[in-house]
């Protein structure tokens, strides 16, 4: 098990040497091998085996969202340091010539790029709230969605479990406070049972999001005090600082208020989501059971390849 920084770099190097991850020259931006993707797909199926019976509406979006929706979501207030925006060239031929000059001279050519209507998705559920709001009040039983998206976060790192582009599967629940907190409690239990079946050490802990700045520290403390976020942690890079592989988030009426989402009786809807880090779980499996899936414990293989 990796326990210090020297060895931490070791795991990333091993993953690249083995071909499981493909280096692009950028920290946190990797290609993945067929075997890595096979494990991700098997885990994706396992999630559906646990959550599929709830009748969630499946929706898949490209890894980007409407910039206006992003602005209204409040993400820039809380996490400006993580956001990624899409810019594009809109100039004339003279501007093009200047751009090419700057590229060949090694100068900053991006200053002339103009923002587009698109930003990168920071968490799978962010695209969903305006969509649900537009449909009108959620019905008596509330609403439940099944999402998966690549997500972008500008947090380059040598830790292979902290990528800049990674996939997040999510179930997202809308409804009354009771409906939503029951959903989260169910998934806290289910998530532990599901991950325990994969034969890895894990524990649950209360957590906070990396809110920006001094005001952010208060938000983070409040999130912890109110136990709004839990994480299921598995050691990947280090034993002392295990990695959040699943997270269980209760947003109270935050998104309901932001987007004007109502329940049937006219109250502001509450929301919660459970997020599964697809690459992190795959990395945890390779870390704990080795790079050769043929030699993984039979019980784990039976769970993933039923
Ligand atoms: P961390 O505390 O490690 O930064 P997080 O609390 O920010 O993670 P969430 O915002 O709850 O993570 O995202 C949901 C899930 O997405 C996490 O439980 C994790 O499995 C995964 N995830 C988050 N950030 C990354 C990343 N940079 N690379 C890979 N997976 C990630
Ligand atoms: Zn979410
Ligand atoms: Mg994070």
mmCIF file with all atom_site columns, N, CA and C in Angstrom, residues 35-89:
data_model
loop_
_atom_site.group_PDB
_atom_site.id
_atom_site.type_symbol
_atom_site.label_atom_id
_atom_site.label_alt_id
_atom_site.label_comp_id
_atom_site.label_asym_id
_atom_site.label_entity_id
_atom_site.label_seq_id
_atom_site.pdbx_PDB_ins_code
_atom_site.Cartn_x
_atom_site.Cartn_y
_atom_site.Cartn_z
_atom_site.occupancy
_atom_site.B_iso_or_equiv
_atom_site.pdbx_formal_charge
_atom_site.auth_seq_id
_atom_site.auth_comp_id
_atom_site.auth_asym_id
_atom_site.auth_atom_id
_atom_site.pdbx_PDB_model_num
ATOM 1   N N  . UNK A 1 35 ? -9.201  -2.715 -20.947 1.00 0.00 ? 35 UNK A N  1
ATOM 2   C CA . UNK A 1 35 ? -9.441  -3.396 -19.670 1.00 0.00 ? 35 UNK A CA 1
ATOM 3   C C  . UNK A 1 35 ? -9.982  -2.424 -18.621 1.00 0.00 ? 35 UNK A C  1
ATOM 4   N N  . UNK A 1 36 ? -9.401  -1.233 -18.576 1.00 0.00 ? 36 UNK A N  1
ATOM 5   C CA . UNK A 1 36 ? -9.886  -0.222 -17.626 1.00 0.00 ? 36 UNK A CA 1
ATOM 6   C C  . UNK A 1 36 ? -11.364 0.061  -17.899 1.00 0.00 ? 36 UNK A C  1
ATOM 7   N N  . UNK A 1 37 ? -11.688 0.230  -19.196 1.00 0.00 ? 37 UNK A N  1
ATOM 8   C CA . UNK A 1 37 ? -13.074 0.530  -19.571 1.00 0.00 ? 37 UNK A CA 1
ATOM 9   C C  . UNK A 1 37 ? -14.014 -0.630 -19.264 1.00 0.00 ? 37 UNK A C  1
ATOM 10  N N  . UNK A 1 38 ? -13.506 -1.852 -19.404 1.00 0.00 ? 38 UNK A N  1
ATOM 11  C CA . UNK A 1 38 ? -14.313 -3.031 -19.070 1.00 0.00 ? 38 UNK A CA 1
ATOM 12  C C  . UNK A 1 38 ? -14.697 -2.990 -17.588 1.00 0.00 ? 38 UNK A C  1
ATOM 13  N N  . UNK A 1 39 ? -13.733 -2.646 -16.736 1.00 0.00 ? 39 UNK A N  1
ATOM 14  C CA . UNK A 1 39 ? -14.020 -2.575 -15.300 1.00 0.00 ? 39 UNK A CA 1
ATOM 15  C C  . UNK A 1 39 ? -15.017 -1.452 -15.009 1.00 0.00 ? 39 UNK A C  1
ATOM 16  N N  . UNK A 1 40 ? -14.850 -0.308 -15.671 1.00 0.00 ? 40 UNK A N  1
ATOM 17  C CA . UNK A 1 40 ? -15.808 0.794  -15.501 1.00 0.00 ? 40 UNK A CA 1
ATOM 18  C C  . UNK A 1 40 ? -17.218 0.331  -15.911 1.00 0.00 ? 40 UNK A C  1
ATOM 19  N N  . UNK A 1 41 ? -17.300 -0.386 -17.032 1.00 0.00 ? 41 UNK A N  1
ATOM 20  C CA . UNK A 1 41 ? -18.608 -0.848 -17.517 1.00 0.00 ? 41 UNK A CA 1
ATOM 21  C C  . UNK A 1 41 ? -19.239 -1.853 -16.557 1.00 0.00 ? 41 UNK A C  1
ATOM 22  N N  . UNK A 1 42 ? -18.403 -2.748 -15.982 1.00 0.00 ? 42 UNK A N  1
ATOM 23  C CA . UNK A 1 42 ? -18.936 -3.736 -15.025 1.00 0.00 ? 42 UNK A CA 1
ATOM 24  C C  . UNK A 1 42 ? -19.441 -3.036 -13.781 1.00 0.00 ? 42 UNK A C  1
ATOM 25  N N  . UNK A 1 43 ? -18.727 -1.994 -13.336 1.00 0.00 ? 43 UNK A N  1
ATOM 26  C CA . UNK A 1 43 ? -19.173 -1.252 -12.155 1.00 0.00 ? 43 UNK A CA 1
ATOM 27  C C  . UNK A 1 43 ? -20.454 -0.472 -12.467 1.00 0.00 ? 43 UNK A C  1
ATOM 28  N N  . UNK A 1 44 ? -20.522 0.074  -13.668 1.00 0.00 ? 44 UNK A N  1
ATOM 29  C CA . UNK A 1 44 ? -21.732 0.786  -14.103 1.00 0.00 ? 44 UNK A CA 1
ATOM 30  C C  . UNK A 1 44 ? -22.944 -0.148 -13.999 1.00 0.00 ? 44 UNK A C  1
ATOM 31  N N  . UNK A 1 45 ? -22.777 -1.383 -14.467 1.00 0.00 ? 45 UNK A N  1
ATOM 32  C CA . UNK A 1 45 ? -23.859 -2.375 -14.391 1.00 0.00 ? 45 UNK A CA 1
ATOM 33  C C  . UNK A 1 45 ? -24.212 -2.699 -12.944 1.00 0.00 ? 45 UNK A C  1
ATOM 34  N N  . UNK A 1 46 ? -23.185 -2.783 -12.107 1.00 0.00 ? 46 UNK A N  1
ATOM 35  C CA . UNK A 1 46 ? -23.440 -3.096 -10.693 1.00 0.00 ? 46 UNK A CA 1
ATOM 36  C C  . UNK A 1 46 ? -24.314 -2.008 -10.058 1.00 0.00 ? 46 UNK A C  1
ATOM 37  N N  . UNK A 1 47 ? -24.024 -0.753 -10.368 1.00 0.00 ? 47 UNK A N  1
ATOM 38  C CA . UNK A 1 47 ? -24.840 0.354  -9.840  1.00 0.00 ? 47 UNK A CA 1
ATOM 39  C C  . UNK A 1 47 ? -26.290 0.160  -10.276 1.00 0.00 ? 47 UNK A C  1
ATOM 40  N N  . UNK A 1 48 ? -26.487 -0.194 -11.538 1.00 0.00 ? 48 UNK A N  1
ATOM 41  C CA . UNK A 1 48 ? -27.854 -0.371 -12.049 1.00 0.00 ? 48 UNK A CA 1
ATOM 42  C C  . UNK A 1 48 ? -28.547 -1.542 -11.360 1.00 0.00 ? 48 UNK A C  1
ATOM 43  N N  . UNK A 1 49 ? -27.775 -2.579 -11.012 1.00 0.00 ? 49 UNK A N  1
ATOM 44  C CA . UNK A 1 49 ? -28.389 -3.716 -10.302 1.00 0.00 ? 49 UNK A CA 1
ATOM 45  C C  . UNK A 1 49 ? -28.906 -3.270 -8.938  1.00 0.00 ? 49 UNK A C  1
ATOM 46  N N  . UNK A 1 50 ? -28.213 -2.329 -8.300  1.00 0.00 ? 50 UNK A N  1
ATOM 47  C CA . UNK A 1 50 ? -28.660 -1.840 -6.989  1.00 0.00 ? 50 UNK A CA 1
ATOM 48  C C  . UNK A 1 50 ? -29.756 -0.786 -7.112  1.00 0.00 ? 50 UNK A C  1
ATOM 49  N N  . UNK A 1 51 ? -29.655 0.072  -8.132  1.00 0.00 ? 51 UNK A N  1
ATOM 50  C CA . UNK A 1 51 ? -30.567 1.218  -8.198  1.00 0.00 ? 51 UNK A CA 1
ATOM 51  C C  . UNK A 1 51 ? -31.647 1.115  -9.258  1.00 0.00 ? 51 UNK A C  1
ATOM 52  N N  . UNK A 1 52 ? -31.531 0.107  -10.135 1.00 0.00 ? 52 UNK A N  1
ATOM 53  C CA . UNK A 1 52 ? -32.409 0.032  -11.303 1.00 0.00 ? 52 UNK A CA 1
ATOM 54  C C  . UNK A 1 52 ? -33.875 -0.189 -10.974 1.00 0.00 ? 52 UNK A C  1
ATOM 55  N N  . UNK A 1 53 ? -34.134 -0.832 -9.820  1.00 0.00 ? 53 UNK A N  1
ATOM 56  C CA . UNK A 1 53 ? -35.536 -1.178 -9.510  1.00 0.00 ? 53 UNK A CA 1
ATOM 57  C C  . UNK A 1 53 ? -36.347 0.028  -9.068  1.00 0.00 ? 53 UNK A C  1
ATOM 58  N N  . UNK A 1 54 ? -35.696 1.166  -8.861  1.00 0.00 ? 54 UNK A N  1
ATOM 59  C CA . UNK A 1 54 ? -36.418 2.341  -8.356  1.00 0.00 ? 54 UNK A CA 1
ATOM 60  C C  . UNK A 1 54 ? -37.147 3.110  -9.455  1.00 0.00 ? 54 UNK A C  1
ATOM 61  N N  . UNK A 1 55 ? -36.939 2.710  -10.700 1.00 0.00 ? 55 UNK A N  1
ATOM 62  C CA . UNK A 1 55 ? -37.661 3.347  -11.796 1.00 0.00 ? 55 UNK A CA 1
ATOM 63  C C  . UNK A 1 55 ? -37.192 4.750  -12.136 1.00 0.00 ? 55 UNK A C  1
ATOM 64  N N  . UNK A 1 56 ? -35.911 5.008  -11.963 1.00 0.00 ? 56 UNK A N  1
ATOM 65  C CA . UNK A 1 56 ? -35.381 6.337  -12.303 1.00 0.00 ? 56 UNK A CA 1
ATOM 66  C C  . UNK A 1 56 ? -35.491 6.593  -13.800 1.00 0.00 ? 56 UNK A C  1
ATOM 67  N N  . UNK A 1 57 ? -35.724 7.836  -14.149 1.00 0.00 ? 57 UNK A N  1
ATOM 68  C CA . UNK A 1 57 ? -35.705 8.232  -15.563 1.00 0.00 ? 57 UNK A CA 1
ATOM 69  C C  . UNK A 1 57 ? -34.248 8.398  -16.002 1.00 0.00 ? 57 UNK A C  1
ATOM 70  N N  . UNK A 1 58 ? -33.876 7.660  -17.030 1.00 0.00 ? 58 UNK A N  1
ATOM 71  C CA . UNK A 1 58 ? -32.483 7.720  -17.501 1.00 0.00 ? 58 UNK A CA 1
ATOM 72  C C  . UNK A 1 58 ? -32.313 8.923  -18.434 1.00 0.00 ? 58 UNK A C  1
ATOM 73  N N  . UNK A 1 59 ? -31.251 9.685  -18.216 1.00 0.00 ? 59 UNK A N  1
ATOM 74  C CA . UNK A 1 59 ? -30.933 10.806 -19.122 1.00 0.00 ? 59 UNK A CA 1
ATOM 75  C C  . UNK A 1 59 ? -29.422 10.908 -19.240 1.00 0.00 ? 59 UNK A C  1
ATOM 76  N N  . UNK A 1 60 ? -28.950 11.076 -20.465 1.00 0.00 ? 60 UNK A N  1
ATOM 77  C CA . UNK A 1 60 ? -27.505 11.229 -20.695 1.00 0.00 ? 60 UNK A CA 1
ATOM 78  C C  . UNK A 1 60 ? -27.272 12.515 -21.468 1.00 0.00 ? 60 UNK A C  1
ATOM 79  N N  . UNK A 1 61 ? -26.356 13.326 -20.980 1.00 0.00 ? 61 UNK A N  1
ATOM 80  C CA . UNK A 1 61 ? -26.023 14.597 -21.619 1.00 0.00 ? 61 UNK A CA 1
ATOM 81  C C  . UNK A 1 61 ? -24.569 14.583 -22.060 1.00 0.00 ? 61 UNK A C  1
ATOM 82  N N  . UNK A 1 62 ? -24.230 15.384 -23.067 1.00 0.00 ? 62 UNK A N  1
ATOM 83  C CA . UNK A 1 62 ? -22.812 15.566 -23.389 1.00 0.00 ? 62 UNK A CA 1
ATOM 84  C C  . UNK A 1 62 ? -22.123 16.254 -22.199 1.00 0.00 ? 62 UNK A C  1
ATOM 85  N N  . UNK A 1 63 ? -20.794 16.226 -22.153 1.00 0.00 ? 63 UNK A N  1
ATOM 86  C CA . UNK A 1 63 ? -20.088 16.742 -20.965 1.00 0.00 ? 63 UNK A CA 1
ATOM 87  C C  . UNK A 1 63 ? -20.012 18.260 -20.922 1.00 0.00 ? 63 UNK A C  1
ATOM 88  N N  . UNK A 1 64 ? -21.058 18.922 -21.333 1.00 0.00 ? 64 UNK A N  1
ATOM 89  C CA . UNK A 1 64 ? -21.069 20.382 -21.346 1.00 0.00 ? 64 UNK A CA 1
ATOM 90  C C  . UNK A 1 64 ? -22.476 20.864 -21.093 1.00 0.00 ? 64 UNK A C  1
ATOM 91  N N  . UNK A 1 65 ? -22.580 22.130 -20.673 1.00 0.00 ? 65 UNK A N  1
ATOM 92  C CA . UNK A 1 65 ? -23.913 22.661 -20.385 1.00 0.00 ? 65 UNK A CA 1
ATOM 93  C C  . UNK A 1 65 ? -24.072 24.089 -20.874 1.00 0.00 ? 65 UNK A C  1
ATOM 94  N N  . UNK A 1 66 ? -25.311 24.514 -20.922 1.00 0.00 ? 66 UNK A N  1
ATOM 95  C CA . UNK A 1 66 ? -25.711 25.859 -21.293 1.00 0.00 ? 66 UNK A CA 1
ATOM 96  C C  . UNK A 1 66 ? -25.050 26.871 -20.347 1.00 0.00 ? 66 UNK A C  1
ATOM 97  N N  . UNK A 1 67 ? -24.301 27.808 -20.906 1.00 0.00 ? 67 UNK A N  1
ATOM 98  C CA . UNK A 1 67 ? -23.567 28.752 -20.049 1.00 0.00 ? 67 UNK A CA 1
ATOM 99  C C  . UNK A 1 67 ? -24.503 29.557 -19.152 1.00 0.00 ? 67 UNK A C  1
ATOM 100 N N  . UNK A 1 68 ? -25.669 29.939 -19.674 1.00 0.00 ? 68 UNK A N  1
ATOM 101 C CA . UNK A 1 68 ? -26.642 30.691 -18.864 1.00 0.00 ? 68 UNK A CA 1
ATOM 102 C C  . UNK A 1 68 ? -27.090 29.873 -17.649 1.00 0.00 ? 68 UNK A C  1
ATOM 103 N N  . UNK A 1 69 ? -27.330 28.577 -17.883 1.00 0.00 ? 69 UNK A N  1
ATOM 104 C CA . UNK A 1 69 ? -27.733 27.705 -16.774 1.00 0.00 ? 69 UNK A CA 1
ATOM 105 C C  . UNK A 1 69 ? -26.615 27.601 -15.754 1.00 0.00 ? 69 UNK A C  1
ATOM 106 N N  . UNK A 1 70 ? -25.408 27.492 -16.269 1.00 0.00 ? 70 UNK A N  1
ATOM 107 C CA . UNK A 1 70 ? -24.242 27.395 -15.384 1.00 0.00 ? 70 UNK A CA 1
ATOM 108 C C  . UNK A 1 70 ? -24.126 28.644 -14.510 1.00 0.00 ? 70 UNK A C  1
ATOM 109 N N  . UNK A 1 71 ? -24.305 29.811 -15.137 1.00 0.00 ? 71 UNK A N  1
ATOM 110 C CA . UNK A 1 71 ? -24.196 31.078 -14.392 1.00 0.00 ? 71 UNK A CA 1
ATOM 111 C C  . UNK A 1 71 ? -25.239 31.125 -13.280 1.00 0.00 ? 71 UNK A C  1
ATOM 112 N N  . UNK A 1 72 ? -26.467 30.710 -13.633 1.00 0.00 ? 72 UNK A N  1
ATOM 113 C CA . UNK A 1 72 ? -27.544 30.783 -12.636 1.00 0.00 ? 72 UNK A CA 1
ATOM 114 C C  . UNK A 1 72 ? -27.386 29.737 -11.536 1.00 0.00 ? 72 UNK A C  1
ATOM 115 N N  . UNK A 1 73 ? -26.684 28.666 -11.815 1.00 0.00 ? 73 UNK A N  1
ATOM 116 C CA . UNK A 1 73 ? -26.564 27.570 -10.845 1.00 0.00 ? 73 UNK A CA 1
ATOM 117 C C  . UNK A 1 73 ? -25.833 27.979 -9.571  1.00 0.00 ? 73 UNK A C  1
ATOM 118 N N  . UNK A 1 74 ? -25.073 29.061 -9.637  1.00 0.00 ? 74 UNK A N  1
ATOM 119 C CA . UNK A 1 74 ? -24.310 29.478 -8.459  1.00 0.00 ? 74 UNK A CA 1
ATOM 120 C C  . UNK A 1 74 ? -22.932 28.827 -8.356  1.00 0.00 ? 74 UNK A C  1
ATOM 121 N N  . UNK A 1 75 ? -22.565 28.015 -9.349  1.00 0.00 ? 75 UNK A N  1
ATOM 122 C CA . UNK A 1 75 ? -21.283 27.300 -9.267  1.00 0.00 ? 75 UNK A CA 1
ATOM 123 C C  . UNK A 1 75 ? -20.102 28.265 -9.124  1.00 0.00 ? 75 UNK A C  1
ATOM 124 N N  . UNK A 1 76 ? -20.192 29.402 -9.834  1.00 0.00 ? 76 UNK A N  1
ATOM 125 C CA . UNK A 1 76 ? -19.073 30.359 -9.808  1.00 0.00 ? 76 UNK A CA 1
ATOM 126 C C  . UNK A 1 76 ? -18.910 31.024 -8.457  1.00 0.00 ? 76 UNK A C  1
ATOM 127 N N  . UNK A 1 77 ? -20.003 31.093 -7.710  1.00 0.00 ? 77 UNK A N  1
ATOM 128 C CA . UNK A 1 77 ? -19.922 31.644 -6.359  1.00 0.00 ? 77 UNK A CA 1
ATOM 129 C C  . UNK A 1 77 ? -19.132 30.700 -5.452  1.00 0.00 ? 77 UNK A C  1
ATOM 130 N N  . UNK A 1 78 ? -19.389 29.417 -5.598  1.00 0.00 ? 78 UNK A N  1
ATOM 131 C CA . UNK A 1 78 ? -18.806 28.442 -4.679  1.00 0.00 ? 78 UNK A CA 1
ATOM 132 C C  . UNK A 1 78 ? -17.469 27.876 -5.138  1.00 0.00 ? 78 UNK A C  1
ATOM 133 N N  . UNK A 1 79 ? -17.327 27.628 -6.437  1.00 0.00 ? 79 UNK A N  1
ATOM 134 C CA . UNK A 1 79 ? -16.145 26.901 -6.938  1.00 0.00 ? 79 UNK A CA 1
ATOM 135 C C  . UNK A 1 79 ? -15.541 27.541 -8.190  1.00 0.00 ? 79 UNK A C  1
ATOM 136 N N  . UNK A 1 80 ? -15.240 28.846 -8.158  1.00 0.00 ? 80 UNK A N  1
ATOM 137 C CA . UNK A 1 80 ? -14.696 29.480 -9.376  1.00 0.00 ? 80 UNK A CA 1
ATOM 138 C C  . UNK A 1 80 ? -13.391 28.821 -9.818  1.00 0.00 ? 80 UNK A C  1
ATOM 139 N N  . UNK A 1 81 ? -12.641 28.267 -8.865  1.00 0.00 ? 81 UNK A N  1
ATOM 140 C CA . UNK A 1 81 ? -11.322 27.695 -9.145  1.00 0.00 ? 81 UNK A CA 1
ATOM 141 C C  . UNK A 1 81 ? -11.407 26.397 -9.939  1.00 0.00 ? 81 UNK A C  1
ATOM 142 N N  . UNK A 1 82 ? -12.588 25.766 -9.972  1.00 0.00 ? 82 UNK A N  1
ATOM 143 C CA . UNK A 1 82 ? -12.707 24.459 -10.623 1.00 0.00 ? 82 UNK A CA 1
ATOM 144 C C  . UNK A 1 82 ? -13.336 24.535 -12.007 1.00 0.00 ? 82 UNK A C  1
ATOM 145 N N  . UNK A 1 83 ? -13.972 25.660 -12.318 1.00 0.00 ? 83 UNK A N  1
ATOM 146 C CA . UNK A 1 83 ? -14.793 25.751 -13.529 1.00 0.00 ? 83 UNK A CA 1
ATOM 147 C C  . UNK A 1 83 ? -13.947 25.755 -14.795 1.00 0.00 ? 83 UNK A C  1
ATOM 148 N N  . UNK A 1 84 ? -14.498 25.188 -15.848 1.00 0.00 ? 84 UNK A N  1
ATOM 149 C CA . UNK A 1 84 ? -13.870 25.200 -17.165 1.00 0.00 ? 84 UNK A CA 1
ATOM 150 C C  . UNK A 1 84 ? -14.842 25.728 -18.202 1.00 0.00 ? 84 UNK A C  1
ATOM 151 N N  . UNK A 1 85 ? -14.393 26.704 -18.987 1.00 0.00 ? 85 UNK A N  1
ATOM 152 C CA . UNK A 1 85 ? -15.274 27.325 -19.969 1.00 0.00 ? 85 UNK A CA 1
ATOM 153 C C  . UNK A 1 85 ? -14.783 26.988 -21.376 1.00 0.00 ? 85 UNK A C  1
ATOM 154 N N  . UNK A 1 86 ? -15.670 27.044 -22.344 1.00 0.00 ? 86 UNK A N  1
ATOM 155 C CA . UNK A 1 86 ? -15.293 26.748 -23.732 1.00 0.00 ? 86 UNK A CA 1
ATOM 156 C C  . UNK A 1 86 ? -15.239 28.054 -24.523 1.00 0.00 ? 86 UNK A C  1
ATOM 157 N N  . UNK A 1 87 ? -14.087 28.316 -25.103 1.00 0.00 ? 87 UNK A N  1
ATOM 158 C CA . UNK A 1 87 ? -13.901 29.516 -25.925 1.00 0.00 ? 87 UNK A CA 1
ATOM 159 C C  . UNK A 1 87 ? -13.571 29.111 -27.355 1.00 0.00 ? 87 UNK A C  1
ATOM 160 N N  . UNK A 1 88 ? -13.841 29.994 -28.298 1.00 0.00 ? 88 UNK A N  1
ATOM 161 C CA . UNK A 1 88 ? -13.598 29.661 -29.707 1.00 0.00 ? 88 UNK A CA 1
ATOM 162 C C  . UNK A 1 88 ? -13.178 30.908 -30.485 1.00 0.00 ? 88 UNK A C  1
ATOM 163 N N  . UNK A 1 89 ? -12.559 30.658 -31.623 1.00 0.00 ? 89 UNK A N  1
ATOM 164 C CA . UNK A 1 89 ? -12.105 31.737 -32.504 1.00 0.00 ? 89 UNK A CA 1
ATOM 165 C C  . UNK A 1 89 ? -13.290 32.288 -33.304 1.00 0.00 ? 89 UNK A C  1
#
